[in-house]
Tab-separated table of C-alpha atoms and ligand atoms in Angstrom:
chain	number	residue	atom	x	y	z
A	759	MET	CA	-24.810	25.688	42.932
A	760	LYS	CA	-25.179	21.491	43.388
A	761	THR	CA	-22.218	21.189	44.014
A	762	THR	CA	-21.585	23.585	46.927
A	763	GLN	CA	-24.238	21.597	48.467
A	764	PHE	CA	-22.632	18.945	48.157
A	765	SER	CA	-19.025	19.037	49.098
A	766	SER	CA	-20.642	21.268	52.559
A	767	SER	CA	-23.287	19.112	53.361
A	768	SER	CA	-20.356	16.261	53.189
A	769	SER	CA	-18.258	18.080	55.065
A	770	ASP	CA	-20.913	18.591	57.816
A	771	ARG	CA	-21.447	14.722	58.274
A	772	ARG	CA	-17.826	14.082	58.583
A	773	ILE	CA	-17.595	16.618	61.359
A	774	GLY	CA	-20.545	15.109	62.590
A	775	ALA	CA	-19.163	11.573	63.049
A	776	LEU	CA	-15.678	12.894	63.933
A	777	LEU	CA	-17.941	15.015	66.991
A	778	ARG	CA	-20.001	11.467	67.708
A	779	HIS	CA	-16.997	9.501	67.822
A	780	LEU	CA	-14.982	12.295	70.164
A	781	THR	CA	-18.015	12.381	72.153
A	782	ALA	CA	-18.270	8.852	72.680
A	783	GLY	CA	-16.277	8.192	75.621
A	784	SER	CA	-16.418	4.732	76.788
A	785	ASP	CA	-19.490	3.989	74.534
A	786	SER	CA	-18.387	1.327	72.804
A	787	ASP	CA	-21.255	0.451	71.463
A	788	HIS	CA	-21.134	3.390	69.229
A	789	LEU	CA	-17.575	3.102	68.544
A	790	SER	CA	-17.990	-0.248	67.587
A	791	SER	CA	-20.416	1.303	65.441
A	792	VAL	CA	-18.042	3.957	63.756
A	793	TYR	CA	-16.002	0.580	62.837
A	794	ALA	CA	-18.488	-1.272	61.786
A	795	SER	CA	-19.663	0.701	59.249
A	796	PRO	CA	-20.165	-0.526	56.323
A	797	THR	CA	-16.971	1.217	54.772
A	798	SER	CA	-14.201	-0.602	56.872
A	799	GLY	CA	-14.389	-3.252	55.202
A	800	VAL	CA	-13.256	-4.635	58.714
A	801	THR	CA	-15.780	-6.338	59.816
A	802	GLY	CA	-18.441	-6.067	58.226
A	803	GLY	CA	-19.667	-6.887	54.282
A	804	SER	CA	-18.371	-4.979	51.742
A	805	VAL	CA	-20.277	-1.975	50.387
A	806	PHE	CA	-19.433	-3.537	47.037
A	807	ALA	CA	-20.619	-7.054	47.577
A	808	HIS	CA	-23.680	-6.351	45.395
A	809	LEU	CA	-21.310	-6.016	42.230
A	810	VAL	CA	-21.631	-8.423	40.049
A	811	GLN	CA	-18.611	-9.529	37.757
A	812	ALA	CA	-18.428	-7.672	34.464
A	813	PRO	CA	-17.735	-9.234	31.405
A	814	GLU	CA	-14.340	-8.686	29.547
A	815	ASP	CA	-14.276	-5.836	26.764
A	816	PRO	CA	-15.430	-7.939	23.347
A	817	ILE	CA	-12.212	-6.479	21.934
A	818	LEU	CA	-9.442	-6.380	25.003
A	819	GLY	CA	-10.848	-9.358	27.075
A	820	VAL	CA	-9.773	-11.445	23.558
A	821	THR	CA	-5.802	-10.984	24.814
A	822	VAL	CA	-7.181	-11.591	28.266
A	823	ALA	CA	-8.347	-15.396	26.937
A	824	TYR	CA	-4.921	-15.888	24.773
A	825	ASN	CA	-2.838	-14.662	27.714
A	826	LYS	CA	-3.935	-17.716	29.769
A	827	ASP	CA	-3.857	-19.864	26.480
A	828	PRO	CA	-0.360	-22.867	27.834
A	829	SER	CA	-0.929	-23.800	23.850
A	830	PRO	CA	2.227	-22.951	21.293
A	831	VAL	CA	-0.002	-22.523	18.621
A	832	LYS	CA	-2.206	-19.985	20.037
A	833	LEU	CA	-2.670	-17.567	17.679
A	834	ASN	CA	-4.057	-13.900	18.765
A	835	LEU	CA	-6.286	-12.271	15.806
A	836	GLY	CA	-8.394	-10.399	17.892
A	837	VAL	CA	-7.217	-6.731	18.512
A	838	GLY	CA	-5.835	-4.883	15.719
A	839	ALA	CA	-2.264	-4.235	16.910
A	840	TYR	CA	0.536	-4.540	14.169
A	841	ARG	CA	2.416	-7.690	14.209
A	842	THR	CA	5.696	-8.691	12.146
A	843	GLU	CA	6.373	-11.737	10.599
A	844	GLU	CA	7.967	-12.970	13.794
A	845	GLY	CA	4.662	-12.496	15.130
A	846	LYS	CA	5.764	-9.768	17.571
A	847	PRO	CA	5.167	-5.835	18.025
A	848	LEU	CA	6.847	-3.981	16.223
A	849	VAL	CA	8.522	-0.724	17.288
A	850	LEU	CA	8.809	1.175	13.680
A	851	ASN	CA	12.547	2.452	13.104
A	852	VAL	CA	11.324	5.742	13.588
A	853	VAL	CA	10.004	6.437	16.867
A	854	ARG	CA	12.775	4.541	18.089
A	855	LYS	CA	15.461	7.750	16.415
A	856	ALA	CA	13.131	10.400	17.610
A	857	GLU	CA	13.212	8.952	21.017
A	858	GLN	CA	16.671	8.715	21.040
A	859	GLN	CA	16.711	12.128	20.281
A	860	LEU	CA	13.932	13.523	23.187
A	861	ILE	CA	16.540	11.124	25.441
A	862	ASN	CA	19.674	13.551	23.785
A	863	ASP	CA	18.627	16.625	24.161
A	864	ARG	CA	19.021	17.968	27.919
A	865	THR	CA	17.481	20.757	27.531
A	866	ARG	CA	13.941	18.970	27.776
A	867	ILE	CA	11.365	19.259	30.629
A	868	LYS	CA	8.873	17.023	32.486
A	869	GLU	CA	6.380	20.520	33.367
A	870	TYR	CA	2.636	19.935	32.580
A	871	LEU	CA	1.604	20.378	28.136
A	872	PRO	CA	-0.915	22.998	28.498
A	873	ILE	CA	-4.592	22.259	28.674
A	874	VAL	CA	-4.751	21.544	25.187
A	875	GLY	CA	-1.611	19.269	24.394
A	876	LEU	CA	2.145	20.317	22.845
A	877	VAL	CA	0.785	23.103	20.045
A	878	GLU	CA	3.395	22.039	17.874
A	879	PHE	CA	2.180	18.655	17.262
A	880	ASN	CA	-1.524	19.902	17.531
A	881	LYS	CA	-0.120	21.653	14.380
A	882	LEU	CA	1.231	19.659	12.781
A	883	SER	CA	-1.578	16.482	13.404
A	884	ALA	CA	-3.763	19.092	11.267
A	885	LYS	CA	-1.212	19.145	8.673
A	886	LEU	CA	-1.283	15.966	8.220
A	887	ILE	CA	-5.441	14.862	8.094
A	888	LEU	CA	-5.912	18.132	6.266
A	889	GLY	CA	-3.226	18.412	4.055
A	890	ALA	CA	-0.519	21.188	3.903
A	891	ASP	CA	-2.214	23.203	1.361
A	892	SER	CA	-6.024	22.997	3.285
A	893	PRO	CA	-8.128	26.408	3.477
A	894	ALA	CA	-8.611	25.344	7.118
A	895	ILE	CA	-5.632	25.847	8.154
A	896	ARG	CA	-4.823	28.402	5.960
A	897	GLU	CA	-7.786	30.261	7.404
A	898	ASN	CA	-6.261	29.429	10.818
A	899	ARG	CA	-9.898	28.503	11.386
A	900	ILE	CA	-9.811	25.138	13.043
A	901	THR	CA	-8.440	24.191	16.683
A	902	THR	CA	-6.833	20.396	17.114
A	903	VAL	CA	-6.280	19.850	20.840
A	904	GLU	CA	-4.062	16.617	21.297
A	905	CYS	CA	-6.280	13.710	23.342
A	906	LEU	CA	-5.265	9.888	24.465
A	907	SER	CA	-5.167	8.384	21.365
A	908	GLY	CA	-8.402	7.761	19.323
A	909	THR	CA	-10.259	7.212	22.001
A	910	GLY	CA	-10.174	10.064	24.064
A	911	SER	CA	-10.216	12.392	20.958
A	912	LEU	CA	-13.864	10.398	19.646
A	913	ARG	CA	-14.485	11.459	24.054
A	914	VAL	CA	-13.866	14.927	24.057
A	915	GLY	CA	-15.265	15.551	20.880
A	916	GLY	CA	-18.368	13.652	22.139
A	917	GLU	CA	-18.619	15.748	25.220
A	918	PHE	CA	-17.878	18.697	23.639
A	919	LEU	CA	-20.736	18.301	21.132
A	920	ALA	CA	-23.148	16.885	24.066
A	921	LYS	CA	-22.641	20.141	25.652
A	922	HIS	CA	-22.778	22.642	23.149
A	923	TYR	CA	-24.341	21.160	19.778
A	924	HIS	CA	-27.894	21.890	18.850
A	925	GLN	CA	-28.597	18.212	17.903
A	926	LYS	CA	-27.598	15.175	20.852
A	927	THR	CA	-28.310	11.670	18.249
A	928	ILE	CA	-25.073	10.514	16.572
A	929	TYR	CA	-25.160	8.164	13.689
A	930	ILE	CA	-23.327	5.595	13.409
A	931	THR	CA	-21.949	2.453	11.222
A	932	GLN	CA	-24.117	-0.883	11.684
A	933	PRO	CA	-22.038	-2.883	12.586
A	934	THR	CA	-19.065	-0.631	14.080
A	935	TRP	CA	-16.113	-0.048	16.436
A	936	GLY	CA	-17.571	-2.239	19.524
A	937	ASN	CA	-16.592	1.377	22.017
A	938	HIS	CA	-17.978	3.550	19.804
A	939	PRO	CA	-21.580	3.347	21.251
A	940	LYS	CA	-20.000	3.324	24.566
A	941	ILE	CA	-17.743	6.228	23.980
A	942	PHE	CA	-20.979	8.501	22.796
A	943	THR	CA	-23.586	7.520	25.355
A	944	LEU	CA	-20.842	8.281	27.959
A	945	ALA	CA	-20.018	11.603	26.203
A	946	GLY	CA	-24.344	12.565	26.568
A	947	LEU	CA	-24.880	11.880	23.026
A	948	THR	CA	-27.897	9.648	21.836
A	949	VAL	CA	-27.032	6.366	19.835
A	950	LYS	CA	-28.537	5.221	16.399
A	951	THR	CA	-26.985	3.093	14.082
A	952	TYR	CA	-27.224	3.950	10.110
A	953	ARG	CA	-27.372	0.762	7.614
A	954	TYR	CA	-23.364	-0.534	6.345
A	955	TYR	CA	-22.251	-3.562	5.299
A	956	ASP	CA	-24.510	-6.260	3.477
A	957	PRO	CA	-23.633	-9.373	5.375
A	958	ALA	CA	-24.890	-11.118	1.302
A	959	THR	CA	-22.577	-9.564	-0.758
A	960	ARG	CA	-20.103	-8.419	1.620
A	961	GLY	CA	-19.696	-4.851	0.652
A	962	LEU	CA	-21.005	-1.604	1.360
A	963	ASN	CA	-25.442	-1.203	1.493
A	964	PHE	CA	-24.909	2.151	-0.197
A	965	GLN	CA	-28.464	2.790	-0.929
A	966	GLY	CA	-29.393	1.480	2.962
A	967	LEU	CA	-26.674	3.961	4.439
A	968	LEU	CA	-28.421	7.111	1.856
A	969	GLU	CA	-31.629	6.000	2.943
A	970	ASP	CA	-30.602	6.204	6.544
A	971	LEU	CA	-28.866	9.426	6.226
A	972	GLY	CA	-31.599	10.678	4.696
A	973	ALA	CA	-34.027	10.249	6.862
A	974	ALA	CA	-32.047	11.303	9.655
A	975	PRO	CA	-33.286	14.707	10.946
A	976	ALA	CA	-31.034	17.702	9.981
A	977	GLY	CA	-28.632	18.297	11.794
A	978	SER	CA	-27.901	15.138	13.005
A	979	ILE	CA	-24.099	14.024	14.086
A	980	VAL	CA	-22.959	11.604	11.711
A	981	LEU	CA	-19.687	9.233	13.018
A	982	LEU	CA	-17.650	8.249	9.061
A	983	HIS	CA	-14.522	6.240	9.431
A	984	ALA	CA	-12.371	8.178	7.436
A	985	CYS	CA	-10.772	4.880	6.224
A	986	ALA	CA	-10.029	1.453	6.650
A	987	HIS	CA	-14.047	0.444	8.325
A	988	ASN	CA	-13.945	-1.330	11.612
A	989	PRO	CA	-14.622	-4.129	11.790
A	990	THR	CA	-15.478	-5.040	7.945
A	991	GLY	CA	-13.012	-3.279	5.859
A	992	VAL	CA	-15.597	-2.236	3.572
A	993	ASP	CA	-14.772	1.243	2.152
A	994	PRO	CA	-16.993	3.746	0.034
A	995	THR	CA	-15.291	4.926	-3.136
A	996	ILE	CA	-14.365	8.126	-4.308
A	997	GLN	CA	-17.408	8.569	-6.117
A	998	GLN	CA	-19.659	7.504	-3.208
A	999	TRP	CA	-17.871	9.414	-0.524
A	1000	GLU	CA	-18.669	12.335	-2.954
A	1001	GLN	CA	-23.094	11.322	-2.835
A	1002	ILE	CA	-22.735	11.412	0.946
A	1003	ARG	CA	-20.858	14.353	1.036
A	1004	GLN	CA	-23.312	16.137	-1.052
A	1005	LEU	CA	-26.375	14.478	1.883
A	1006	MET	CA	-25.101	15.225	4.722
A	1007	ARG	CA	-24.501	18.798	3.178
A	1008	SER	CA	-27.932	19.285	1.307
A	1009	LYS	CA	-28.884	18.157	5.197
A	1010	GLY	CA	-26.984	20.019	7.797
A	1011	LEU	CA	-25.837	17.091	9.320
A	1012	MET	CA	-22.707	17.606	10.963
A	1013	SER	CA	-20.140	15.007	9.858
A	1014	PHE	CA	-17.832	13.364	12.641
A	1015	PHE	CA	-14.401	11.758	11.548
A	1016	ASP	CA	-12.971	8.710	13.347
A	1017	SER	CA	-9.276	8.620	11.965
A	1018	ALA	CA	-7.953	5.326	13.112
A	1019	TYR	CA	-6.431	3.989	10.027
A	1020	GLN	CA	-4.383	6.978	8.055
A	1021	GLY	CA	-1.848	5.335	6.096
A	1022	PHE	CA	-2.820	1.395	7.023
A	1023	ALA	CA	-5.559	1.543	4.100
A	1024	SER	CA	-3.403	2.065	0.563
A	1025	GLY	CA	-0.390	2.980	2.155
A	1026	SER	CA	-0.574	6.159	1.798
A	1027	LEU	CA	-1.875	9.118	3.912
A	1028	ASP	CA	-2.769	11.290	1.767
A	1029	THR	CA	-5.458	8.975	-0.281
A	1030	ASP	CA	-6.468	7.633	2.701
A	1031	ALA	CA	-7.053	11.324	3.759
A	1032	LYS	CA	-9.257	12.316	1.234
A	1033	PRO	CA	-12.714	11.505	1.937
A	1034	ILE	CA	-11.401	14.148	5.082
A	1035	ARG	CA	-10.136	16.375	2.622
A	1036	MET	CA	-13.807	16.181	0.631
A	1037	PHE	CA	-15.494	17.813	3.827
A	1038	VAL	CA	-13.214	20.714	4.163
A	1039	ALA	CA	-12.520	21.888	1.074
A	1040	ASP	CA	-16.604	22.637	0.762
A	1041	GLY	CA	-16.137	25.153	3.609
A	1042	GLY	CA	-18.412	23.206	6.069
A	1043	GLU	CA	-17.678	22.170	9.886
A	1044	CYS	CA	-16.252	18.969	10.930
A	1045	LEU	CA	-14.855	16.928	13.590
A	1046	VAL	CA	-11.880	14.556	13.168
A	1047	ALA	CA	-10.340	12.077	16.105
A	1048	GLN	CA	-6.876	11.421	15.048
A	1049	SER	CA	-5.113	8.421	16.469
A	1050	TYR	CA	-1.396	8.194	16.254
A	1051	ALA	CA	-2.062	4.197	17.583
A	1052	LYS	CA	-1.485	2.220	14.370
A	1053	ASN	CA	0.029	3.948	11.559
A	1054	MET	CA	3.597	5.079	14.045
A	1055	GLY	CA	2.992	1.856	16.370
A	1056	LEU	CA	2.217	4.473	19.595
A	1057	TYR	CA	-0.357	2.185	20.897
A	1058	GLY	CA	0.390	2.217	24.263
A	1059	GLU	CA	1.513	5.909	24.588
A	1060	ARG	CA	-2.066	7.027	23.888
A	1061	VAL	CA	-1.527	9.841	21.197
A	1062	GLY	CA	-4.178	11.375	19.235
A	1063	ALA	CA	-5.646	14.492	18.402
A	1064	LEU	CA	-9.371	16.145	18.195
A	1065	SER	CA	-9.446	18.501	15.422
A	1066	ILE	CA	-12.185	20.998	14.992
A	1067	VAL	CA	-12.752	22.968	11.314
A	1068	CYS	CA	-15.144	25.949	11.831
A	1069	LYS	CA	-16.340	28.546	9.575
A	1070	SER	CA	-14.021	31.491	10.683
A	1071	ALA	CA	-10.956	31.749	12.858
A	1072	ASP	CA	-13.348	33.802	15.944
A	1073	VAL	CA	-15.374	30.382	16.337
A	1074	ALA	CA	-12.789	28.017	16.316
A	1075	GLY	CA	-11.205	30.208	19.145
A	1076	ARG	CA	-13.941	30.258	21.313
A	1077	VAL	CA	-15.002	26.644	20.518
A	1078	GLU	CA	-10.799	25.694	21.730
A	1079	SER	CA	-11.885	27.859	24.450
A	1080	GLN	CA	-14.522	25.169	25.904
A	1081	LEU	CA	-13.212	22.224	24.570
A	1082	LYS	CA	-10.382	23.620	27.426
A	1083	LEU	CA	-13.375	23.187	30.011
A	1084	VAL	CA	-14.428	20.090	28.980
A	1085	ILE	CA	-10.693	18.426	29.376
A	1086	ARG	CA	-9.525	19.864	32.801
A	1087	PRO	CA	-12.155	18.438	34.820
A	1088	MET	CA	-11.123	15.135	32.743
A	1089	TYR	CA	-7.577	14.523	32.684
A	1090	SER	CA	-6.011	18.009	32.807
A	1091	SER	CA	-3.744	17.801	30.709
A	1092	PRO	CA	-2.412	15.281	27.920
A	1093	PRO	CA	0.896	13.112	28.145
A	1094	ILE	CA	4.115	14.965	26.621
A	1095	HIS	CA	6.282	11.612	25.268
A	1096	GLY	CA	4.000	10.281	22.332
A	1097	ALA	CA	3.729	13.758	20.961
A	1098	SER	CA	7.112	14.772	21.276
A	1099	ILE	CA	8.249	11.521	19.223
A	1100	VAL	CA	4.877	12.522	16.739
A	1101	ALA	CA	6.305	16.017	16.610
A	1102	VAL	CA	10.267	14.709	15.987
A	1103	ILE	CA	8.873	12.845	13.327
A	1104	LEU	CA	6.766	14.803	11.437
A	1105	ARG	CA	8.526	18.015	11.678
A	1106	ASP	CA	11.923	16.542	9.943
A	1107	LYS	CA	11.169	15.963	6.262
A	1108	ASN	CA	14.242	12.773	6.452
A	1109	LEU	CA	12.139	11.137	9.305
A	1110	PHE	CA	8.641	11.715	8.072
A	1111	ASN	CA	9.760	10.157	4.590
A	1112	GLU	CA	11.441	7.376	6.435
A	1113	TRP	CA	8.055	6.921	8.666
A	1114	THR	CA	6.015	6.638	4.852
A	1115	LEU	CA	8.300	3.926	4.118
A	1116	GLU	CA	8.067	1.897	7.346
A	1117	LEU	CA	3.770	2.912	7.116
A	1118	LYS	CA	3.911	1.500	3.448
A	1119	ALA	CA	6.125	-1.895	4.786
A	1120	MET	CA	3.319	-2.304	7.329
A	1121	ALA	CA	0.480	-2.032	5.076
A	1122	ASP	CA	1.877	-4.039	1.880
A	1123	ARG	CA	2.474	-7.171	4.545
A	1124	ILE	CA	-1.435	-7.078	5.985
A	1125	ILE	CA	-1.925	-6.819	2.009
A	1126	SER	CA	0.357	-9.943	1.515
A	1127	MET	CA	-1.517	-11.595	4.098
A	1128	ARG	CA	-4.699	-11.375	2.510
A	1129	LYS	CA	-3.309	-12.573	-0.699
A	1130	GLN	CA	-1.779	-15.723	1.082
A	1131	LEU	CA	-4.718	-16.297	3.395
A	1132	PHE	CA	-7.265	-16.553	0.426
A	1133	GLU	CA	-5.267	-18.782	-1.290
A	1134	ALA	CA	-4.538	-21.012	1.222
A	1135	LEU	CA	-8.063	-21.287	1.057
A	1136	ARG	CA	-8.440	-22.179	-1.936
A	1137	THR	CA	-6.079	-24.462	-1.903
A	1138	ARG	CA	-7.419	-26.451	0.097
A	1139	GLY	CA	-11.007	-25.946	-1.687
A	1140	THR	CA	-12.578	-24.797	0.711
A	1141	PRO	CA	-16.014	-24.232	-0.239
A	1142	GLY	CA	-17.735	-20.327	0.072
A	1143	ASP	CA	-16.383	-17.454	-1.695
A	1144	TRP	CA	-13.348	-15.860	0.327
A	1145	SER	CA	-12.362	-13.246	-2.265
A	1146	HIS	CA	-13.809	-10.738	0.489
A	1147	ILE	CA	-10.709	-11.627	2.153
A	1148	ILE	CA	-8.573	-9.924	-1.062
A	1149	LYS	CA	-10.887	-7.422	-1.362
A	1150	GLN	CA	-11.490	-5.763	1.949
A	1151	ILE	CA	-9.386	-2.969	2.983
A	1152	GLY	CA	-7.335	-2.070	6.372
A	1153	MET	CA	-6.670	-3.687	9.307
A	1154	PHE	CA	-9.224	-6.453	9.075
A	1155	THR	CA	-10.795	-9.171	7.903
A	1156	PHE	CA	-14.864	-9.693	8.316
A	1157	THR	CA	-14.697	-12.919	7.623
A	1158	GLY	CA	-18.469	-13.893	8.033
A	1159	LEU	CA	-17.314	-16.590	10.768
A	1160	ASN	CA	-20.319	-16.704	12.984
A	1161	PRO	CA	-19.797	-17.220	17.259
A	1162	ALA	CA	-20.367	-20.845	16.991
A	1163	GLN	CA	-17.422	-20.859	14.248
A	1164	VAL	CA	-15.477	-18.559	15.740
A	1165	SER	CA	-15.299	-21.150	19.165
A	1166	PHE	CA	-14.795	-23.833	17.744
A	1167	MET	CA	-11.910	-22.340	16.194
A	1168	THR	CA	-10.732	-20.900	19.500
A	1169	LYS	CA	-11.401	-24.529	20.950
A	1170	GLU	CA	-9.551	-26.976	18.773
A	1171	TYR	CA	-7.189	-25.062	17.220
A	1172	HIS	CA	-6.268	-22.184	20.199
A	1173	ILE	CA	-7.409	-19.288	17.371
A	1174	TYR	CA	-8.545	-15.925	18.870
A	1175	MET	CA	-10.490	-13.013	17.859
A	1176	THR	CA	-13.624	-10.988	17.995
A	1177	SER	CA	-16.746	-13.505	18.210
A	1178	ASP	CA	-18.294	-11.357	15.249
A	1179	GLY	CA	-15.299	-13.003	13.092
A	1180	ARG	CA	-13.988	-10.434	12.503
A	1181	ILE	CA	-9.808	-11.706	12.190
A	1182	SER	CA	-7.116	-9.118	12.337
A	1183	MET	CA	-4.360	-9.339	9.175
A	1184	ALA	CA	-1.966	-7.715	11.079
A	1185	GLY	CA	-1.649	-9.858	13.909
A	1186	LEU	CA	-0.965	-13.090	11.189
A	1187	SER	CA	2.532	-14.098	8.670
A	1188	SER	CA	3.462	-16.724	6.911
A	1189	LYS	CA	3.966	-19.405	9.374
A	1190	THR	CA	0.390	-19.202	11.230
A	1191	VAL	CA	-1.384	-18.727	7.586
A	1192	PRO	CA	-1.989	-22.684	7.193
A	1193	HIS	CA	-2.726	-23.041	11.122
A	1194	LEU	CA	-5.551	-20.251	10.507
A	1195	ALA	CA	-6.246	-21.431	6.918
A	1196	ASP	CA	-7.217	-25.363	8.346
A	1197	ALA	CA	-8.738	-23.848	11.566
A	1198	ILE	CA	-11.372	-21.853	8.885
A	1199	HIS	CA	-11.701	-24.947	6.206
A	1200	ALA	CA	-12.696	-27.078	9.416
A	1201	VAL	CA	-15.412	-24.508	10.294
A	1202	VAL	CA	-16.682	-24.909	7.335
A	1203	THR	CA	-16.878	-28.192	6.553
A	1204	LYS	CA	-18.679	-29.330	9.593
A	1205	SER	CA	-21.367	-28.619	10.857
A	1206	VAL	CA	-21.313	-26.421	14.517
B	879	KET	N1	-11.514	4.003	15.903
B	879	KET	C1	-11.692	2.719	15.470
B	879	KET	C2	-12.382	2.775	14.553
B	879	KET	C3	-11.115	1.940	16.104
B	879	KET	O1	-10.668	0.543	15.517
B	879	KET	C4	-10.353	1.745	16.802
B	879	KET	C5	-8.742	1.255	17.966
B	879	KET	C6	-9.430	3.227	17.646
B	879	KET	C7	-10.990	4.562	17.301
B	879	KET	C8	-8.592	4.144	19.294
B	879	KET	O2	-7.553	3.780	18.862
B	879	KET	P1	-6.444	3.774	20.281
B	879	KET	O3	-6.313	3.458	20.325
B	879	KET	O4	-7.868	4.771	21.410
B	879	KET	O5	-6.642	5.374	19.661
B	879	KET	N2	-9.471	0.094	17.148
B	879	KET	C9	-8.320	-1.122	18.248
B	879	KET	C10	-8.239	-1.181	19.090
B	879	KET	C11	-9.783	-1.203	20.764
B	879	KET	O6	-10.240	-1.488	20.229
B	879	KET	O7	-8.754	-0.201	20.943
B	879	KET	C12	-9.580	-2.738	18.091
B	879	KET	O8	-10.100	-2.212	17.198
B	879	KET	O9	-8.821	-4.183	17.787
């Protein structure tokens, strides 16, 4: 086996080096060759000297640049992270309560979780996304594993598919969240795109989507944003979802849902999960990656889940056994704290209800930011049609501003956003809307 050869040859090399070192005696030339080995970094150059400086991440790098800016009016609309009206990060009240419960419970321990994570969390997460009355849950033909937030769930799902699914190509929307192509390529899949957004209408290119999925080889994997599409804020209607479902099932395409914003699109957890539930109700198989980063504000706790809905309980059991083989060498087992918070909230009716209210309040504040920004541009007489600001859904507005315009706004107005013109509406507040509207007005009325 490859691995055995590797370890024996590397230990042979180490023993060899040691023997040469011990037998070298006063042979200072030999010694110096040992000490000057390129890995010592003392006298020789670094073995990493050839590395070029990697660029910052297109999304998280925006925060890095923002943090370096001393301007008092600076505004970070880059990363999709919720801020209060005061521009501060928010820890939900219900999360504070759950954490207090956890701290008060002296029986809690810090043992490793199983490879699949916190079992109660997994069950509750499946219920949250598929609905309590889901046939897949009733028939026990689903496996759910706790993963490191949405990203980790996508990566584990991607690696599982690369290992065990007969088709290795995944189709992602054009455009999509910048991390998708990287996650799936590194997972071992081939990434292709399907048409999704029409810049002319700033809406869905439904015809293009149907054509591209219709032309995809049978069995291909298709990544679907469950709701609140990132970066465009454009979602299919329920009727369009139904057409997508029929097309995908007729061609045997495998659906992989990315659900990073459940509750953020409409304010309702159930409404936002509808497309996924349609794909489960027909009895077919699918994958779902869930994140609690946004909807429970648990960003840095890194809590999420991967569910794989199968045709039978028997298959689901074997799928789970293989998922464990993907996870164990990757990070062994997931963290305990975030999943415990989620479990406390989801299992308790009162806390759950309180969460839905706080979630709705976040979604409503974002919608109100849309209205305020739209109004602010209207009152300034800013040229162009800005109605997409109020039509688009979820955390982001895909403004249509180009990279040169974005860079002007950053330089002149200290407004930070991704170069594709996406702004996080959740980063805005009533106080900062006028500043953003001034910047947009300035940039579209001058030629940059
Ligand atoms: N899917 C989508 C569509 C998504 O926008 C994000 C995060 C994730 C998954 C993963 O989130 P996680 O924190 O791993 O649960 N998007 C925001 C943050 C980021 O880029 O990491 C963003 O687009 O700003």
